[in-house]
Amino acid sequence: MRQRHTVRLLAAAAALTTTAALAACGGSDSGGSSTAAPGADALSHAKGVTTVEFWHSMKGPNAVALNSIASRFNAAHKGKIVVKPVYVGEYDDAIAKYKTSVQQKHTPELIQVYDIGSRFMIDSKQTVPVYKFADKDKWDTSQLEPNIANYYTFNGKLDSMPFNSSMPLLYINKKLFAKAGLDPNKPPTNLAEIMADAKKLTDRKHNVVGFNAAIYGWFLEQLLATNGDQYCDRNNGRSGLATKVDFASPDGVKVAQWWTDMVKKGYASNTGRTTDAAQQAFKSGTVGMSLESTGEMRDYINASKGRFDVVAAPFPRLSGTGSPNGGTIIGGASLWIDGIGHTDAQKRASWEFVKYAASPEVQASWHTGTGYFPVNSKALDQPSDKAWVKQYPQFTVAVNQLHSTKPSVATAGCALGVMPQARQSAEEALEKTITGGDPNAAQANLKAQADALRKPIADYTRAVQK
Amino acid sequence: MTTGGTVPRAPARHTGEHLMAYLFLVPSALVFGAFVVWPLGDSVYLSMHGSDLFGGASVFVGLQNYTDMFTSGEFGHVLLNTLLFVLLTVLPGVLGALVVVLLLESQIRGARVLRTAFALPFAFSVATASVIFSVIYNYQIGLANGILGFLGVDKVGWTTDPHMAMVSLALTTVWMNLGYNVLVLSAGVGAIPGEVMEAARLDGATGVALARRIILPLVSPQIFFLVVVTTIQSLQSFGQIHILTRGGPDGATTTLVYSIYKKAFAFGSSDFGAASAQAMVLLLIVLACTGIQFGVLQRRVHY
């Protein structure tokens, strides 16, 4: 009697597990597996409400601004489309989660991916490139800032929609500049000038250093680009999958040596690799100059209010006046529309939102709400945007820097599948040199990291070409 | 254990009882299987495969991930860091708590308030404590360097100097563990029967002698428990490393767990094969530590 009972129970348990397993494996593939762009009819034929799950990495005021864009969009498409923004952690975490979702065949409809994740997103072959939608709708991609579009353009075609863009700038503490007898209207323009000014700014007795920035790989990438250097081979990975990184070049070595000298001589302090620590230091008013993103401008200005003025200056060149083909690379993130495993109505709904997010009005409100650069060039003409730039005149420097940059291979930035790891490796080499205090070790340290990257790059290439 | 074995019983009844016992074990076995056995098996499987673009298992590579791991100098460094971190956190953490508890025992005024104060770090989450310490450790504007500057001493790169970072990290961890350790040890001391202490005092034992001969042996179960628990905790520490140093500078604070994280998830990496191979090593180390501690230390514990 009892035995019978057990058998039946076990059978029930087995049945339950099987169902659960089946449920986990099945589903989700109701849509086409194509990555073609459906037309507007896909939505008009759709029954009920189409939901777009939108994974993003915005937090704080940026998340508020993003949620407000989504709710305005939802209100305008009531009964048809609902965009649901979901915070999935920082950019790195978002990519890690996305990879898992691909394995489970359960990707979100739309995802925000950082600049250096672009190559991976293309190679993942999961998305519908936005140029396909743009072609279908005759949506004019030239309304995007050319330098920003340049980053997300591969083989002449726009793969994702830039959304939040930023650029690096040189930030100056005006009070300390004046105290050191320097003219804040004549900021240093290259690394050598920064060192000369930092020397004058440094005042050990009052815990003042001339320069402090996070040991952030992004700055090395930028400095190399100002000299027209490519960061990885095959035209910065844009004419084929790159096979190696070039940051151990003489220019890369120059940057590492300069930074090491600055710290060794006491003109700069080293607050490590986290940007938070460097930001706190600058906001404390004890740092003369710093490198940071345009996205940090508002925070700097507001935090220093009443204590010192913040001057924004163009990002320094690596040496001299830089290369004519050089300049800064845009950073930030773009929006990718997932195709595999999604219905035509979902893809179309995602595109409707993407179009909306890139429109001049939305970009103006996004820009003024966050400090990110507007990706739509018409956004700067919006009255709300003009008022904002008036309030933060420092932003004009960023606008000029963007507009004066010539779109080139160097300023497009390196598209490498393992770019996040490459950035990390460069940081480690820089940090090792700086904390070691020996400028002569720069070459060996950078080369060791660049060489160590060959395996992950080769593994990546093999995985893509398989 | 079945003590009923001495009384002979009908074999049929026996089987029925066994079946019943298995039935009751099913729920916990299912949970254990789903959350321990299956992931463990999966780790072994992943550790013998390459990883595709999304971190899924690709081709079978046999022991390649293991040979790669042991032949790279990097991994030896990681193991050394892990050992150093455990030593720097477990011993000071337990000994420090012991000193605090013994001092508090010496009937000073306000001992209650102090005991609560010392237990307070227990209430901090790893993230909160790490963020607080990151502010203290900031090279340019941190509290620690502020105090040093006031004393006329040169600044210290608490988290940015490769020789210092591990110490700073351990200091934070010890502080975080102190609350819990103090709680456990003072409970142990509080449980010592009053007559034992009184008898010892009557015999003339005071201060150090009392602590060494009476208190220490009687709280040895608690000490043993803390050593085991904090060792395993240290081996698995992640939050403070991630927030304070990110494994740097120059890999000086990359412990085994952080190295696994770096391989599997960080910076767009998804080398689950290599990460799983390291995870197997972590498993073996934790098992070995627990085994050694139970085998060797337990014999010296006075229950």
mmCIF file of C-alpha atoms in Angstrom, chain B residues 87-281:
data_model
loop_
_atom_site.group_PDB
_atom_site.id
_atom_site.type_symbol
_atom_site.label_atom_id
_atom_site.label_comp_id
_atom_site.label_asym_id
_atom_site.label_seq_id
_atom_site.Cartn_x
_atom_site.Cartn_y
_atom_site.Cartn_z
ATOM 1 C CA LEU B 87 45.783 34.834 6.914
ATOM 2 C CA LEU B 88 45.388 38.593 7.243
ATOM 3 C CA THR B 89 41.677 38.400 7.952
ATOM 4 C CA VAL B 90 41.036 35.237 9.960
ATOM 5 C CA LEU B 91 43.777 35.448 12.597
ATOM 6 C CA PRO B 92 43.492 39.175 13.405
ATOM 7 C CA GLY B 93 39.705 38.939 13.186
ATOM 8 C CA VAL B 94 39.380 36.165 15.759
ATOM 9 C CA LEU B 95 42.252 37.293 17.999
ATOM 10 C CA GLY B 96 41.071 40.904 17.920
ATOM 11 C CA ALA B 97 37.582 39.894 18.918
ATOM 12 C CA LEU B 98 38.992 37.738 21.702
ATOM 13 C CA VAL B 99 40.996 40.639 23.105
ATOM 14 C CA VAL B 100 37.954 42.899 22.968
ATOM 15 C CA VAL B 101 35.783 40.336 24.716
ATOM 16 C CA LEU B 102 38.366 39.651 27.433
ATOM 17 C CA LEU B 103 38.815 43.353 28.078
ATOM 18 C CA LEU B 104 35.085 43.787 28.304
ATOM 19 C CA GLU B 105 34.940 40.923 30.819
ATOM 20 C CA SER B 106 37.056 42.860 33.287
ATOM 21 C CA GLN B 107 34.004 44.507 34.816
ATOM 22 C CA ILE B 108 34.782 48.018 33.604
ATOM 23 C CA ARG B 109 32.117 50.693 33.619
ATOM 24 C CA GLY B 110 30.016 50.965 30.502
ATOM 25 C CA ALA B 111 30.969 47.472 29.331
ATOM 26 C CA ARG B 112 27.455 46.921 28.045
ATOM 27 C CA VAL B 113 27.502 50.017 25.879
ATOM 28 C CA LEU B 114 30.957 49.118 24.611
ATOM 29 C CA ARG B 115 29.899 45.576 23.804
ATOM 30 C CA THR B 116 27.018 46.893 21.720
ATOM 31 C CA ALA B 117 29.350 49.362 20.047
ATOM 32 C CA PHE B 118 31.846 46.669 19.150
ATOM 33 C CA ALA B 119 29.095 44.463 17.775
ATOM 34 C CA LEU B 120 27.831 47.281 15.571
ATOM 35 C CA PRO B 121 29.916 46.551 12.433
ATOM 36 C CA PHE B 122 27.838 43.384 12.150
ATOM 37 C CA ALA B 123 24.921 45.582 11.125
ATOM 38 C CA PHE B 124 26.758 46.969 8.087
ATOM 39 C CA SER B 125 26.360 45.317 4.725
ATOM 40 C CA VAL B 126 29.536 44.589 2.785
ATOM 41 C CA ALA B 127 28.678 47.277 0.240
ATOM 42 C CA THR B 128 28.039 49.972 2.843
ATOM 43 C CA ALA B 129 31.199 49.194 4.768
ATOM 44 C CA SER B 130 33.268 49.146 1.575
ATOM 45 C CA VAL B 131 31.945 52.483 0.378
ATOM 46 C CA ILE B 132 32.711 54.037 3.784
ATOM 47 C CA PHE B 133 36.230 52.657 3.683
ATOM 48 C CA SER B 134 36.721 53.822 0.099
ATOM 49 C CA VAL B 135 36.126 57.349 1.339
ATOM 50 C CA ILE B 136 38.531 56.834 4.241
ATOM 51 C CA TYR B 137 41.189 55.382 1.932
ATOM 52 C CA ASN B 138 40.969 57.987 -0.874
ATOM 53 C CA TYR B 139 44.539 59.007 -1.592
ATOM 54 C CA GLN B 140 43.931 62.695 -2.188
ATOM 55 C CA ILE B 141 41.120 63.537 0.228
ATOM 56 C CA GLY B 142 40.608 60.484 2.434
ATOM 57 C CA LEU B 143 40.345 60.613 6.216
ATOM 58 C CA ALA B 144 43.313 58.283 6.721
ATOM 59 C CA ASN B 145 45.725 60.430 4.722
ATOM 60 C CA GLY B 146 44.213 63.533 6.291
ATOM 61 C CA ILE B 147 45.220 62.285 9.716
ATOM 62 C CA LEU B 148 48.680 61.305 8.463
ATOM 63 C CA GLY B 149 49.080 64.757 6.926
ATOM 64 C CA PHE B 150 48.118 66.338 10.225
ATOM 65 C CA LEU B 151 50.824 64.288 11.930
ATOM 66 C CA GLY B 152 53.300 65.337 9.266
ATOM 67 C CA VAL B 153 53.611 61.869 7.781
ATOM 68 C CA ASP B 154 53.705 61.180 4.029
ATOM 69 C CA LYS B 155 50.519 60.045 2.337
ATOM 70 C CA VAL B 156 49.922 56.339 1.922
ATOM 71 C CA GLY B 157 48.365 54.786 -1.182
ATOM 72 C CA TRP B 158 45.949 52.681 0.849
ATOM 73 C CA THR B 159 44.269 51.091 -2.127
ATOM 74 C CA THR B 160 46.575 52.263 -4.896
ATOM 75 C CA ASP B 161 49.926 50.983 -3.637
ATOM 76 C CA PRO B 162 50.379 47.302 -4.593
ATOM 77 C CA HIS B 163 52.159 46.636 -1.306
ATOM 78 C CA MET B 164 49.478 48.265 0.789
ATOM 79 C CA ALA B 165 46.212 47.349 -0.923
ATOM 80 C CA MET B 166 45.909 43.859 0.533
ATOM 81 C CA VAL B 167 46.505 45.163 4.047
ATOM 82 C CA SER B 168 43.847 47.848 3.623
ATOM 83 C CA LEU B 169 41.431 45.283 2.278
ATOM 84 C CA ALA B 170 42.135 42.951 5.192
ATOM 85 C CA LEU B 171 41.672 45.811 7.644
ATOM 86 C CA THR B 172 38.236 46.521 6.231
ATOM 87 C CA THR B 173 37.311 42.860 6.374
ATOM 88 C CA VAL B 174 38.519 42.444 9.933
ATOM 89 C CA TRP B 175 36.486 45.462 10.944
ATOM 90 C CA MET B 176 33.441 44.020 9.236
ATOM 91 C CA ASN B 177 33.856 40.599 10.873
ATOM 92 C CA LEU B 178 34.651 42.001 14.301
ATOM 93 C CA GLY B 179 31.032 42.581 15.255
ATOM 94 C CA TYR B 180 29.955 39.048 14.585
ATOM 95 C CA ASN B 181 33.059 37.585 16.207
ATOM 96 C CA VAL B 182 32.554 39.671 19.333
ATOM 97 C CA LEU B 183 28.924 38.585 19.544
ATOM 98 C CA VAL B 184 29.767 34.898 19.272
ATOM 99 C CA LEU B 185 32.685 35.049 21.705
ATOM 100 C CA SER B 186 30.920 37.121 24.332
ATOM 101 C CA ALA B 187 28.021 34.677 24.183
ATOM 102 C CA GLY B 188 30.571 31.924 24.773
ATOM 103 C CA VAL B 189 32.143 33.742 27.699
ATOM 104 C CA GLY B 190 28.729 34.571 29.101
ATOM 105 C CA ALA B 191 27.851 30.888 29.056
ATOM 106 C CA ILE B 192 30.742 29.938 31.316
ATOM 107 C CA PRO B 193 29.133 28.865 34.606
ATOM 108 C CA GLY B 194 29.531 31.480 37.338
ATOM 109 C CA GLU B 195 30.756 28.927 39.873
ATOM 110 C CA VAL B 196 33.670 27.948 37.624
ATOM 111 C CA MET B 197 34.847 31.540 37.432
ATOM 112 C CA GLU B 198 34.280 32.054 41.105
ATOM 113 C CA ALA B 199 36.203 28.930 42.005
ATOM 114 C CA ALA B 200 39.067 30.055 39.825
ATOM 115 C CA ARG B 201 39.100 33.474 41.448
ATOM 116 C CA LEU B 202 39.042 31.906 44.898
ATOM 117 C CA ASP B 203 42.060 29.883 43.873
ATOM 118 C CA GLY B 204 43.781 33.143 43.130
ATOM 119 C CA ALA B 205 43.553 33.177 39.329
ATOM 120 C CA THR B 206 43.336 36.687 37.957
ATOM 121 C CA GLY B 207 43.832 38.552 34.689
ATOM 122 C CA VAL B 208 45.965 36.673 32.242
ATOM 123 C CA ALA B 209 45.959 33.394 34.145
ATOM 124 C CA LEU B 210 42.167 33.415 34.348
ATOM 125 C CA ALA B 211 41.907 34.151 30.652
ATOM 126 C CA ARG B 212 44.449 31.522 29.610
ATOM 127 C CA ARG B 213 43.560 28.680 31.939
ATOM 128 C CA ILE B 214 39.813 29.054 32.321
ATOM 129 C CA ILE B 215 38.156 31.278 29.720
ATOM 130 C CA LEU B 216 40.144 30.274 26.654
ATOM 131 C CA PRO B 217 39.616 26.510 26.977
ATOM 132 C CA LEU B 218 35.947 27.033 27.731
ATOM 133 C CA VAL B 219 35.315 29.221 24.674
ATOM 134 C CA SER B 220 37.426 27.049 22.391
ATOM 135 C CA PRO B 221 34.304 25.677 20.650
ATOM 136 C CA GLN B 222 33.346 29.228 19.718
ATOM 137 C CA ILE B 223 36.878 30.057 18.591
ATOM 138 C CA PHE B 224 36.972 26.921 16.496
ATOM 139 C CA PHE B 225 33.608 27.764 14.976
ATOM 140 C CA LEU B 226 34.762 31.296 14.129
ATOM 141 C CA VAL B 227 38.006 30.127 12.542
ATOM 142 C CA VAL B 228 36.124 27.720 10.288
ATOM 143 C CA VAL B 229 33.391 30.161 9.370
ATOM 144 C CA THR B 230 35.625 33.186 8.747
ATOM 145 C CA THR B 231 38.103 31.150 6.740
ATOM 146 C CA ILE B 232 35.378 30.032 4.370
ATOM 147 C CA GLN B 233 33.975 33.570 4.346
ATOM 148 C CA SER B 234 37.390 34.997 3.477
ATOM 149 C CA LEU B 235 37.855 32.502 0.690
ATOM 150 C CA GLN B 236 34.563 33.671 -0.764
ATOM 151 C CA SER B 237 34.945 37.437 -0.171
ATOM 152 C CA PHE B 238 33.951 39.532 -3.130
ATOM 153 C CA GLY B 239 32.134 42.764 -2.306
ATOM 154 C CA GLN B 240 34.941 44.641 -0.570
ATOM 155 C CA ILE B 241 37.455 43.649 -3.270
ATOM 156 C CA HIS B 242 35.121 44.717 -6.036
ATOM 157 C CA ILE B 243 34.338 48.078 -4.487
ATOM 158 C CA LEU B 244 37.731 49.006 -3.032
ATOM 159 C CA THR B 245 40.352 47.703 -5.459
ATOM 160 C CA ARG B 246 38.777 45.690 -8.277
ATOM 161 C CA GLY B 247 41.518 43.155 -7.818
ATOM 162 C CA GLY B 248 44.247 45.740 -8.381
ATOM 163 C CA PRO B 249 46.600 47.493 -8.324
ATOM 164 C CA ASP B 250 48.660 45.266 -10.557
ATOM 165 C CA GLY B 251 46.597 42.224 -9.570
ATOM 166 C CA ALA B 252 47.727 42.536 -5.940
ATOM 167 C CA THR B 253 44.258 41.862 -4.545
ATOM 168 C CA THR B 254 42.929 39.421 -7.118
ATOM 169 C CA THR B 255 41.889 36.476 -4.979
ATOM 170 C CA LEU B 256 40.508 33.228 -6.336
ATOM 171 C CA VAL B 257 36.882 34.329 -6.210
ATOM 172 C CA TYR B 258 37.676 37.641 -7.854
ATOM 173 C CA SER B 259 39.680 35.883 -10.516
ATOM 174 C CA ILE B 260 36.704 33.612 -11.249
ATOM 175 C CA TYR B 261 34.502 36.676 -11.551
ATOM 176 C CA LYS B 262 36.984 38.335 -13.904
ATOM 177 C CA LYS B 263 37.121 35.313 -16.182
ATOM 178 C CA ALA B 264 33.388 34.651 -16.234
ATOM 179 C CA PHE B 265 31.650 37.999 -16.077
ATOM 180 C CA ALA B 266 33.812 41.089 -15.781
ATOM 181 C CA PHE B 267 34.713 43.409 -18.648
ATOM 182 C CA GLY B 268 32.621 41.596 -21.221
ATOM 183 C CA SER B 269 34.539 38.390 -20.636
ATOM 184 C CA SER B 270 32.597 35.121 -20.743
ATOM 185 C CA ASP B 271 35.266 32.462 -20.471
ATOM 186 C CA PHE B 272 33.152 30.110 -18.400
ATOM 187 C CA GLY B 273 35.511 27.232 -19.158
ATOM 188 C CA ALA B 274 38.501 28.863 -17.489
ATOM 189 C CA ALA B 275 36.323 30.256 -14.699
ATOM 190 C CA SER B 276 34.840 26.838 -13.963
ATOM 191 C CA ALA B 277 38.294 25.277 -13.802
ATOM 192 C CA GLN B 278 39.243 27.861 -11.166
ATOM 193 C CA ALA B 279 35.967 27.257 -9.361
ATOM 194 C CA MET B 280 36.853 23.591 -9.033
ATOM 195 C CA VAL B 281 40.118 24.590 -7.388
#
